[in-house]
Coordinates of C-alpha atoms in Angstrom, one line a residue:
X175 CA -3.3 42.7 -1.5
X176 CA -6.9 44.0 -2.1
X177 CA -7.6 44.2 1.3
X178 CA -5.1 46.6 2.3
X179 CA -6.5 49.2 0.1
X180 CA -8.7 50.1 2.6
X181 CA -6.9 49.8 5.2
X182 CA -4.8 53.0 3.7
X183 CA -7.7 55.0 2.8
X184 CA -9.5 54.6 6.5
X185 CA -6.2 56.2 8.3
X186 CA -6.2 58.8 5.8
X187 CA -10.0 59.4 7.3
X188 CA -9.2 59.2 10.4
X189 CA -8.7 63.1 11.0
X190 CA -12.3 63.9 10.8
X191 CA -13.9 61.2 12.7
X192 CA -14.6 61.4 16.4
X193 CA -13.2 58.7 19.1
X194 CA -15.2 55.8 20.2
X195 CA -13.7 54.2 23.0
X196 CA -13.4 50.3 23.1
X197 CA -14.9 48.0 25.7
X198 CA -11.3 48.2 27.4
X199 CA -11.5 51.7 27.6
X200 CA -8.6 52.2 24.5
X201 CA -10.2 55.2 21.9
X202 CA -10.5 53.9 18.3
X203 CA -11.6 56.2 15.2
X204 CA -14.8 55.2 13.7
X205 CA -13.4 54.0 10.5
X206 CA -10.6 51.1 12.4
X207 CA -13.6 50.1 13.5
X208 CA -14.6 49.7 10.6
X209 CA -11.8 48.3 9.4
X210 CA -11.2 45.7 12.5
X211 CA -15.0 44.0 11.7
X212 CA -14.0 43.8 8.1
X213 CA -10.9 41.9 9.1
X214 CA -12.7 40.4 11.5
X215 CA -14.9 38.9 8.6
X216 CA -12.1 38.2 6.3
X217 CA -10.4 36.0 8.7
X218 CA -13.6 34.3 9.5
X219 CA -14.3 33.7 5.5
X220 CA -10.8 32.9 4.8
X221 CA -10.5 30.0 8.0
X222 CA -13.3 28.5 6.6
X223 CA -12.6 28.1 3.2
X224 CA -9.0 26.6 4.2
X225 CA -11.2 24.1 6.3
X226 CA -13.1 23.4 3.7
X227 CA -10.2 23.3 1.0
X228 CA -8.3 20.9 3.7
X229 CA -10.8 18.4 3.7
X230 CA -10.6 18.0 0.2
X231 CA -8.4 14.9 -1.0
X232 CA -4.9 16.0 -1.7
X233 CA -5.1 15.4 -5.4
X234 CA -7.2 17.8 -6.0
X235 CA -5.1 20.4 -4.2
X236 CA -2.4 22.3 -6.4
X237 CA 0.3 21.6 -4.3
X238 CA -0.7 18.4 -3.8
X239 CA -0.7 17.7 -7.4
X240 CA 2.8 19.6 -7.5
X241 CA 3.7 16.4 -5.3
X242 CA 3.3 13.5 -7.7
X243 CA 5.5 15.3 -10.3
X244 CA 7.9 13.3 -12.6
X245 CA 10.6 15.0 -11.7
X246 CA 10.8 14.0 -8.3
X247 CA 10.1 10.4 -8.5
X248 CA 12.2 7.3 -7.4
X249 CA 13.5 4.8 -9.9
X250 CA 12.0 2.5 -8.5
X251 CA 8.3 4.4 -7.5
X252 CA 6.6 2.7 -10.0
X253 CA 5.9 0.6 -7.3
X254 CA 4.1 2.4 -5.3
X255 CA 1.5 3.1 -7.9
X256 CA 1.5 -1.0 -8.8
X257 CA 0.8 -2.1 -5.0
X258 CA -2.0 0.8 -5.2
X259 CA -3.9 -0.5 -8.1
X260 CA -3.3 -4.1 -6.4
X261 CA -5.7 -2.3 -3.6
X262 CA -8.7 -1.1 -6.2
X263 CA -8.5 -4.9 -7.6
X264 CA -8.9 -6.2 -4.3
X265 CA -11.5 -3.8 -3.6
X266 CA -13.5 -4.8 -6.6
X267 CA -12.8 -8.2 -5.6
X268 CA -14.5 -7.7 -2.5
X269 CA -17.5 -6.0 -4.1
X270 CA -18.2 -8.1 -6.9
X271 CA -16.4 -11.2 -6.8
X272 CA -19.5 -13.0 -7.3
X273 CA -20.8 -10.8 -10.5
X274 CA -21.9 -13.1 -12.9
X275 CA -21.5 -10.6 -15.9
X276 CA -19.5 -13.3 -18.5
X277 CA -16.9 -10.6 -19.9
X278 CA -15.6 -10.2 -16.2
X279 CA -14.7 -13.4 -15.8
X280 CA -12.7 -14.5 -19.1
X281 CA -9.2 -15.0 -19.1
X282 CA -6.8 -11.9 -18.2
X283 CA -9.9 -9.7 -17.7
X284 CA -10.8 -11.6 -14.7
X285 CA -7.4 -10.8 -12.8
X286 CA -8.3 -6.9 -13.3
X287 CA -11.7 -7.6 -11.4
X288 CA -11.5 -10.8 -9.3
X289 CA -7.7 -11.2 -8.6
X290 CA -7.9 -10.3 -4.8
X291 CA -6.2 -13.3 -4.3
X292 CA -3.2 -13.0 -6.6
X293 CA -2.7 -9.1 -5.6
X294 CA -2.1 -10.5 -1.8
X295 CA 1.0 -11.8 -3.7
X296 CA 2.2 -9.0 -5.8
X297 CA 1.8 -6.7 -2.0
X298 CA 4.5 -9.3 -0.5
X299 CA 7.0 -9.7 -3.8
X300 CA 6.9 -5.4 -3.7
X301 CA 7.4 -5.4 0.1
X302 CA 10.0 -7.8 -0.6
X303 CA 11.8 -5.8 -3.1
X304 CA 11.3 -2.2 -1.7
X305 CA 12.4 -3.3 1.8
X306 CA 15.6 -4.9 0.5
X307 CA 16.5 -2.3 -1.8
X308 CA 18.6 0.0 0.4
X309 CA 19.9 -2.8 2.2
X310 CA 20.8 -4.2 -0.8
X311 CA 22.9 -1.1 -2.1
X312 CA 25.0 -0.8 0.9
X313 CA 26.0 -4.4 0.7
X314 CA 27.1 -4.2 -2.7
X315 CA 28.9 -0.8 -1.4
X316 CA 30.2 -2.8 1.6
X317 CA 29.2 0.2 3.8
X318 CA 28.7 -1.9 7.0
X319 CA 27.9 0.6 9.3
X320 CA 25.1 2.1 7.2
X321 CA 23.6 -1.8 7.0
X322 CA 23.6 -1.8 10.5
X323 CA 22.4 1.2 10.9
X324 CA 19.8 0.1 8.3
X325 CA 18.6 -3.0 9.7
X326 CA 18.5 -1.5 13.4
X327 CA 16.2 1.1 11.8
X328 CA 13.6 -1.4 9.7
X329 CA 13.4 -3.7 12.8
X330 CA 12.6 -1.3 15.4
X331 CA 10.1 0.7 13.5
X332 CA 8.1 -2.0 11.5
X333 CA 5.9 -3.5 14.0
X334 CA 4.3 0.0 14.6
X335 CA 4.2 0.9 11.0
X336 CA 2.2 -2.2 10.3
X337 CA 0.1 -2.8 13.1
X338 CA -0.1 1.2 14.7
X339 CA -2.2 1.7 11.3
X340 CA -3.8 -1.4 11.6
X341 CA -5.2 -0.5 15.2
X342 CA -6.5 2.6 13.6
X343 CA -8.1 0.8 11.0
X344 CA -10.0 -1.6 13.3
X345 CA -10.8 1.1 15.8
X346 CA -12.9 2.7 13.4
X347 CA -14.6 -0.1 12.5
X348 CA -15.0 -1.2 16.4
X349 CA -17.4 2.1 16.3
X350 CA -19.0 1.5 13.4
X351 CA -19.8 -2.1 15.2
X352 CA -20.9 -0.7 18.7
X353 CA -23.2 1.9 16.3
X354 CA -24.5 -1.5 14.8
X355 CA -23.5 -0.4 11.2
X356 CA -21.3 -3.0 10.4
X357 CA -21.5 -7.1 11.7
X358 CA -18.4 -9.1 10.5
X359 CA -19.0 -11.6 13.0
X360 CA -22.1 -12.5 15.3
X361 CA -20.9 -12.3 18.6
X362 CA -18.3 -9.5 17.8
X363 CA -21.2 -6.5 19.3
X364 CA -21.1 -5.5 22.7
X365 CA -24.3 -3.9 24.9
X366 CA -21.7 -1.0 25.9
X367 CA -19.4 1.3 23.9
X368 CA -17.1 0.6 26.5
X369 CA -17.0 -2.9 26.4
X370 CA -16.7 -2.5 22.9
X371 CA -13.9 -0.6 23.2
X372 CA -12.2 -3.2 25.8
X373 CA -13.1 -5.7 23.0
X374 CA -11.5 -3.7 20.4
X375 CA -8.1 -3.3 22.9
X376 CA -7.7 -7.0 23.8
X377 CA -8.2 -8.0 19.9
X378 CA -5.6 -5.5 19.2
X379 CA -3.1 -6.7 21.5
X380 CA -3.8 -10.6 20.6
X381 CA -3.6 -9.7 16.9
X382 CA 0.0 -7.9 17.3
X383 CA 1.4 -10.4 18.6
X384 CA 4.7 -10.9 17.0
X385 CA 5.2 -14.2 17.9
X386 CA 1.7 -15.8 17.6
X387 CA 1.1 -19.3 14.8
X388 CA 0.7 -18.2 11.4
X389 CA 0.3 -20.7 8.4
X390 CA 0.9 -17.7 5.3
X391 CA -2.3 -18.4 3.5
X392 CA -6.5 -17.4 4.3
X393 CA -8.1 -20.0 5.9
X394 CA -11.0 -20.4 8.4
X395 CA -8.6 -20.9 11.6
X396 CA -6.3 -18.2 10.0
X397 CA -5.1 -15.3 12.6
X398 CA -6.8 -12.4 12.0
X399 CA -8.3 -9.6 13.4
X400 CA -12.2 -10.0 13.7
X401 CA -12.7 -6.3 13.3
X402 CA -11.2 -6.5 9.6
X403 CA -10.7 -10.1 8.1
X404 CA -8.5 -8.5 5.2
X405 CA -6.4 -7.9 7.8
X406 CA -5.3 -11.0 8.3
X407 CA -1.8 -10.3 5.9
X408 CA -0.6 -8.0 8.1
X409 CA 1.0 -10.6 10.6
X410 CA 2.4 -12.3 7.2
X411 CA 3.6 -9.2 6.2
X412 CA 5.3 -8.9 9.8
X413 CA 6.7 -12.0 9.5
X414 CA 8.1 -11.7 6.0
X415 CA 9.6 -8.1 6.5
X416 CA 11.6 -10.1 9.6
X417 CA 12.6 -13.3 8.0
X418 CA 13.5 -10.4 4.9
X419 CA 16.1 -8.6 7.3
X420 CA 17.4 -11.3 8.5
X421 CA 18.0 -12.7 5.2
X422 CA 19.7 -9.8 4.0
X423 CA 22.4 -9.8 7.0
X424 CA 22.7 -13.1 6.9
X425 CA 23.6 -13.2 2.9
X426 CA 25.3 -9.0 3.5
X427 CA 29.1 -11.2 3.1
X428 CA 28.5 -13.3 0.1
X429 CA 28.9 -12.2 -3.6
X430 CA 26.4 -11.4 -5.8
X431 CA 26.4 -14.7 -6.9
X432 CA 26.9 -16.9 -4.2
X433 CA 24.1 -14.7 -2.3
X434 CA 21.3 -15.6 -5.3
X435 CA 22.5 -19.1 -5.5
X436 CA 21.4 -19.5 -1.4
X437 CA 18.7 -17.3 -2.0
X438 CA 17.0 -19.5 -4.5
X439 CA 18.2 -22.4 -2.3
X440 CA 15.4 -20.8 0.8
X441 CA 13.1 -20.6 -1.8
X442 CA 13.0 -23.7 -3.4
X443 CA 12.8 -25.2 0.6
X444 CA 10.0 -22.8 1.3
X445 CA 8.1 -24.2 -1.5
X446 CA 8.8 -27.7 0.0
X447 CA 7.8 -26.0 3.1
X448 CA 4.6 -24.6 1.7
X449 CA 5.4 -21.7 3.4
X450 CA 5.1 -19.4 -0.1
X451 CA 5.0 -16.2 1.6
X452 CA 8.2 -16.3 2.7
X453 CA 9.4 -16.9 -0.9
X454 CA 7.4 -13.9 -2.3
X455 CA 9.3 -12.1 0.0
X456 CA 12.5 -13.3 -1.3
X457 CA 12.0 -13.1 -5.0
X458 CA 10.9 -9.4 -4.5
X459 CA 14.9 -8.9 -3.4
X460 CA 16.0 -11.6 -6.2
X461 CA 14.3 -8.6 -8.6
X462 CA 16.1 -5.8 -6.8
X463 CA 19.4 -7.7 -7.4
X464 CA 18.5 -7.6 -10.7
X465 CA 17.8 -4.2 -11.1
X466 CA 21.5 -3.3 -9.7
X467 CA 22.9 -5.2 -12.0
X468 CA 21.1 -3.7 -15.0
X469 CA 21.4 -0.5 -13.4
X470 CA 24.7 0.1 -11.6
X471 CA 24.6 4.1 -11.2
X472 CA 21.8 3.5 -9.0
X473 CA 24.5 2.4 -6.2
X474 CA 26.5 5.9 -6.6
X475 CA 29.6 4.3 -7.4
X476 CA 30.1 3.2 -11.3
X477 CA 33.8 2.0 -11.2
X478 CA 33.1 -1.5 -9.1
X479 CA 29.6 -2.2 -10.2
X480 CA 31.1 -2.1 -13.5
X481 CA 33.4 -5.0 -13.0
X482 CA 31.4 -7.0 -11.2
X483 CA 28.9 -6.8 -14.4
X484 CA 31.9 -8.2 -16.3
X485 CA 32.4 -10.4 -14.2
X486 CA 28.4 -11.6 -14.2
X487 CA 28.3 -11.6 -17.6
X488 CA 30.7 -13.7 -18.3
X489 CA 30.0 -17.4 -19.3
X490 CA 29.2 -18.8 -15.5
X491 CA 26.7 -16.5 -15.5
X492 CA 23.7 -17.8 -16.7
X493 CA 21.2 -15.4 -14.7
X494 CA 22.6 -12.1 -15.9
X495 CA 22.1 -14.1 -19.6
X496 CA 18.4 -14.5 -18.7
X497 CA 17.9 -11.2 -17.4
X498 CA 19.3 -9.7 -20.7
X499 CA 16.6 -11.6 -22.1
X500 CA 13.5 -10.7 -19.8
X501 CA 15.0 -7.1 -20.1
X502 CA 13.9 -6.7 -23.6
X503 CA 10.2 -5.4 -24.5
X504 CA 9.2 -8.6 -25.9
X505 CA 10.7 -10.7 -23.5
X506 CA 9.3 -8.7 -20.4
X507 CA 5.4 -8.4 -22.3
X508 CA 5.8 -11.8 -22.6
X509 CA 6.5 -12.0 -18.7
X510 CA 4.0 -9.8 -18.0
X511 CA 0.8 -11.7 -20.2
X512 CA 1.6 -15.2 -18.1
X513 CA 1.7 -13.4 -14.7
X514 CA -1.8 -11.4 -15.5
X515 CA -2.7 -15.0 -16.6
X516 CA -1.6 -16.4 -13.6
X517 CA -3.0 -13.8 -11.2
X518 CA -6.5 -14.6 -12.5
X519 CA -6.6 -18.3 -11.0
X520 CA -10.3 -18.4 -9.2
X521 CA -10.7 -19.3 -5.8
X522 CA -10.0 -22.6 -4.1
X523 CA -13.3 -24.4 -4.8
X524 CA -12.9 -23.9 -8.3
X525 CA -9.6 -24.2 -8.5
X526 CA -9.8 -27.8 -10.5
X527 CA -11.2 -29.4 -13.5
X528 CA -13.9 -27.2 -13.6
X529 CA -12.5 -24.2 -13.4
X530 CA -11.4 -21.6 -16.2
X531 CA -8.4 -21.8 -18.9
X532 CA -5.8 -22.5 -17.8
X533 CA -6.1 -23.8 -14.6
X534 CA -7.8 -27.2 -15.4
X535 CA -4.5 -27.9 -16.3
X536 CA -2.6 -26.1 -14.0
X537 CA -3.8 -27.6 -11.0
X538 CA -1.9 -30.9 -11.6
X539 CA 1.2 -29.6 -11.4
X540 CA 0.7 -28.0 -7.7
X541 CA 2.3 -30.1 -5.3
X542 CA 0.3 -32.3 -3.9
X543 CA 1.8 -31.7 -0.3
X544 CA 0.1 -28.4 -0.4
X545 CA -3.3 -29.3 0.9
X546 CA -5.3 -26.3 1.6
X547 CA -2.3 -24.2 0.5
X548 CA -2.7 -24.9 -3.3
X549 CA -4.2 -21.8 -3.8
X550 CA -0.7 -20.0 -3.3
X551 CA 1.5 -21.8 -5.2
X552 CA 0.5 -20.2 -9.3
X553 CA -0.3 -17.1 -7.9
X554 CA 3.1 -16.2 -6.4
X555 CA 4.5 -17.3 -9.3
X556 CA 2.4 -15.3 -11.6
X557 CA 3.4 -12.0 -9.0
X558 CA 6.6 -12.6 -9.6
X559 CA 6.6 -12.6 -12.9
X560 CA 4.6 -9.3 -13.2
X561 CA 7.0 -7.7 -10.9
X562 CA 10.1 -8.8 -12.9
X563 CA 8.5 -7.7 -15.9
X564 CA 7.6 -4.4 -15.0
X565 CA 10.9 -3.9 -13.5
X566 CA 12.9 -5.0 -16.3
X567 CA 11.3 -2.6 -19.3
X568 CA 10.7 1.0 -18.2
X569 CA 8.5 0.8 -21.4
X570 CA 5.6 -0.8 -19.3
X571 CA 6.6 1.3 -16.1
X572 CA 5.2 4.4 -17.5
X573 CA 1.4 4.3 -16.8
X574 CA 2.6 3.9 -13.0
X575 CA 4.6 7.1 -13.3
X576 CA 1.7 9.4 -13.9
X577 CA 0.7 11.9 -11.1
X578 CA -2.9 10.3 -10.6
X579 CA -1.2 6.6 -10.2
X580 CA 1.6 7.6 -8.2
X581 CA -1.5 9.2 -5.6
X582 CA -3.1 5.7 -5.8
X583 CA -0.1 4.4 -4.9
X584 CA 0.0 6.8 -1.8
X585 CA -3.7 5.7 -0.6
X586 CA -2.7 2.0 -1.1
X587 CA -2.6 1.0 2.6
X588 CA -5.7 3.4 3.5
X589 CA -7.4 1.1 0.6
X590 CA -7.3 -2.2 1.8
X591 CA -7.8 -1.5 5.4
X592 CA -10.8 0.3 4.9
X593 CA -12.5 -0.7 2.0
X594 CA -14.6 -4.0 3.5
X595 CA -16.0 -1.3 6.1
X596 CA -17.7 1.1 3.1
X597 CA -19.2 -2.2 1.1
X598 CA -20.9 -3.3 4.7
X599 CA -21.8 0.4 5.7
X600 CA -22.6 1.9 2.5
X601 CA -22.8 0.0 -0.3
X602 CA -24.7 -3.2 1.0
X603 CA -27.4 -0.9 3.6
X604 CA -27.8 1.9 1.8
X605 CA -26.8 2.1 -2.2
X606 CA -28.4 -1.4 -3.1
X607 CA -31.6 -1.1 -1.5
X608 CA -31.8 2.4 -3.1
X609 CA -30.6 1.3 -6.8
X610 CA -33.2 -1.7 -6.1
X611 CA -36.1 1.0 -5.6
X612 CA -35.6 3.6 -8.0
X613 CA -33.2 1.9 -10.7
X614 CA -34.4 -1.7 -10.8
X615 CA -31.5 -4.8 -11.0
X616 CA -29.8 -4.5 -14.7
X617 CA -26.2 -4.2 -14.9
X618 CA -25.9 -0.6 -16.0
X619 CA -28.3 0.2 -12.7
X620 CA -25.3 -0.4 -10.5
X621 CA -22.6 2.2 -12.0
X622 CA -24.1 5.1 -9.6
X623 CA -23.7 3.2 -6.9
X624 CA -20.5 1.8 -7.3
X625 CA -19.7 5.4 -8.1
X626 CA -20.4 7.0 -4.8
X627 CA -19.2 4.0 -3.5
X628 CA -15.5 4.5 -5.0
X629 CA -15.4 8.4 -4.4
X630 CA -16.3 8.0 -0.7
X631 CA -13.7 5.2 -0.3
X632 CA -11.1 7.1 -2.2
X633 CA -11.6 10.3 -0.2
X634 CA -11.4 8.5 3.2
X635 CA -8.4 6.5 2.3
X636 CA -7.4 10.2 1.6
X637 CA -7.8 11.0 5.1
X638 CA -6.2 7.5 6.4
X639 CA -3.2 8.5 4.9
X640 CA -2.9 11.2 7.0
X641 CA -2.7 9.6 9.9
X642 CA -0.8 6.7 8.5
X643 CA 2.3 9.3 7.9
X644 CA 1.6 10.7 11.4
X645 CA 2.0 6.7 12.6
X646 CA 4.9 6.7 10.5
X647 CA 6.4 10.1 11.9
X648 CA 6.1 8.5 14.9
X649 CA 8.2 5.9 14.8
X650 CA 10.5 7.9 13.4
X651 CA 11.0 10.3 16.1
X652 CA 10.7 7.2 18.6
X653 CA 13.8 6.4 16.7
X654 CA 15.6 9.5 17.0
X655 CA 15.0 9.7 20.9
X656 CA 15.7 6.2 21.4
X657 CA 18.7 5.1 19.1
X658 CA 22.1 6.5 20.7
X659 CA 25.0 7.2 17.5
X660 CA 28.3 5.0 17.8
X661 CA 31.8 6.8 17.0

């Protein structure tokens, strides 16, 4: 190193310099004296440039980019990137849903801008696939310890991976409240910080509960926190990954065949049910099926998967015909066009005669048993269909391999917890009124601040990742303390 060049040269010195004692009484030559404070300085200089280079978002870090390589990645961590730009479009949704700019809201553009709605759906058919996917591969490797082992594992640490980032998420913005910076609701303030925060702590404990009434779709009585009204999935979520799990042990004997055929058979009774989460849920691990039987090497073991395939393609099998089909590049664009379609449907009180291609005619064939719940019914179909489709062509996967989407996909959750707070603190107080004073009200005047807007909420979701993984760590190591091995 540079430094130590010095360093050499100073001892060489240090025979014709006099002593200087120390403030401990310890005799030092003039020039390590030297040497120490320029050290001293170094250290100082270099600490605070790591600081400063930790704060920075990971991305822009070396290593960090190092992280996101191709090389490295999952089959199946397209994903991540998907459920990630599912996050910006329900950002934007939030922002903007009420632009009136015309080219935002024609058909297929629209879902890119104001499908909030329909990307609530493609978060529950990807949980859905990516939580059944190992459980999955050691049922079709009949490695029933592992299963258990499995299941044991998802249950006990998914209720603090869901809501220990949630509380985090609403803590913040139980400050931001007490600081008056942010309103959701009127009577949600308190005079005190701490009775904010004893606010904030009973909220958080009624809002985890596991067992509380949920109906599976936004509504004004919906359970939610009031801290963060987007929230409000996360019990869904909850309840899905459970009613997932169980699923998956209570189908782990069946074949392949026999375990679609009563998969399909919940589904279609959800449906009946109105309960559509649940199905999302469920067709997320009816696409991971899939996958294993296009791609058997995935399960490490190529000799059985291989005649079960036989056995699938063969003329009872129908569903490994259709996937052969959907697997092709046209037949998985043309998947992919009806669910964008789909995921554009508007919200509820245009969801009618009056409302955009094609949904004036769509709306007559939603059950009419659905009420207030009709909302749900296209849109889960149309994430389905996106997920299939981008899961059955690694053609259209590749945009979602890249290093920058694979980081959105990593700053997903941070996205949509936070997001709501930075339109209400910054965008709404402080960017508009400015852009109003100094840029006047034509579209092109609102780029800046949508801008800063984006960077800030990029950088922070940055940062709430950080913790997330530390939430995630946690439960981890709760695990390993807790969870006792069997011979």
């Amino acid at each position: 190193m540079e430094q130590e060049t010095p360093l050499l040269n100073n001892c060489e010195a240090s025979n014709t310099t006099h002593d200087t004692p120390d403030d401990d009484g310890i005799h030092l030559t003039a020039a390590s004296e030297r040497n120490e404070k320029t050290w001293r300085r170094i250290d100082h200089r270099t600490l605070l440039l790591n600081c400063l280079w930790t704060l920075l978002p990971r991305y822009l870090h070396p290593e960090g980019r190092k992280e996101y390589s191709k090389a490295k990645l999952h089959p199946t961590a397209y994903l991540d990137a998907v459920r990630g730009y599912a996050a910006v479009i329900v950002f934007f949704y939030h922002g903007w849903k009420e632009t009136t700019l015309w080219v935002f809201r024609l058909p297929f553009i629209r879902t890119f801008i104001l499908g909030g709605p329909g990307m609530v759906a493609v978060f529950f058919v990807i949980s859905g696939y990516v939580l059944s996917y190992r459980m999955l591969k050691l049922i079709r490797n009949q490695e029933s310890a592992l299963l258990l082992d499995a299941f044991s594992s998802s249950m006990f640490r998914r209720w603090l991976r869901l809501y220990g980032s949630t509380s985090v998420a609403t803590f913040i913005a139980a400050c931001c409240v007490s600081l008056g910076w942010f309103i959701p609701l009127p009577d949600l303030a308190q005079p005190t910080f701490l009775a904010q925060m004893w606010n904030w702590l009973l909220s958080t404990i009624a809002f985890s509960n596991p067992f509380a009434n949920i109906d599976g779709w936004m509504h004004p009585g919906v359970f939610f926190t009031p801290y963060l009204g987007q929230m409000w999935t996360i019990p869904i979520e909850y309840r899905g990954s459970i009613i997932l799990f169980c699923f998956a042990i209570s189908a782990a004997k069946l074949s392949v065949r026999s375990r679609m055929l009563y998969l399909w058979v919940v589904v279609l009774l959800c449906y009946f049910w109105r309960c559509v989460y649940i199905p999302e849920f469920l067709l997320g691990m009816f696409i991971a099926e899939l996958s294993f039987l296009r791609h058997p090497e995935r399960l490490g073991r190529p000799t059985l998967p291989m005649e079960e395939n036989e056995k699938l393609s063969s003329r009872h099998s129908k569903l490994w015909q259709l996937s052969k089909a959907i697997a092709t590049p046209i037949g998985s664009s043309i998947a992919l066009v009806i669910g964008i379609l789909l995921l554009g449907q508007p919200d509820p009180p245009n969801l009618g005669a009056a409302g955009p291609f094609p949904f004036q005619y769509l709306v007559h064939f939603i059950p009419p048993w659905f009420g207030d719940a009709a909302y749900t019914f296209w849109l889960s179909i149309g994430a389905f269909l996106v997920i299939l489709a981008l899961d059955s062509c690694t053609i259209l996967q590749q945009p979602f391999t890249w290093g920058f989407s694979q980081y959105i996909g990593d700053l997903s959750f941070g996205i949509y917890a936070i997001h709501v707070l930075w339109i209400d603190v910054l965008y709404l107080k402080v960017l508009v009124p400015w852009q109003a004073i100094y840029l006047g009200d034509s579209y092109p005047a609102y780029i800046p601040g949508i801008l800063v807007l984006s960077i800030c909420m990029m950088w922070s979701a940055d940062y709430f990742r950080r913790v997330d993984r530390l939430i995630v760590n946690l439960s981890r190591w709760l695990q390993t303390i807790s969870f006792q091995k069997w011979q």
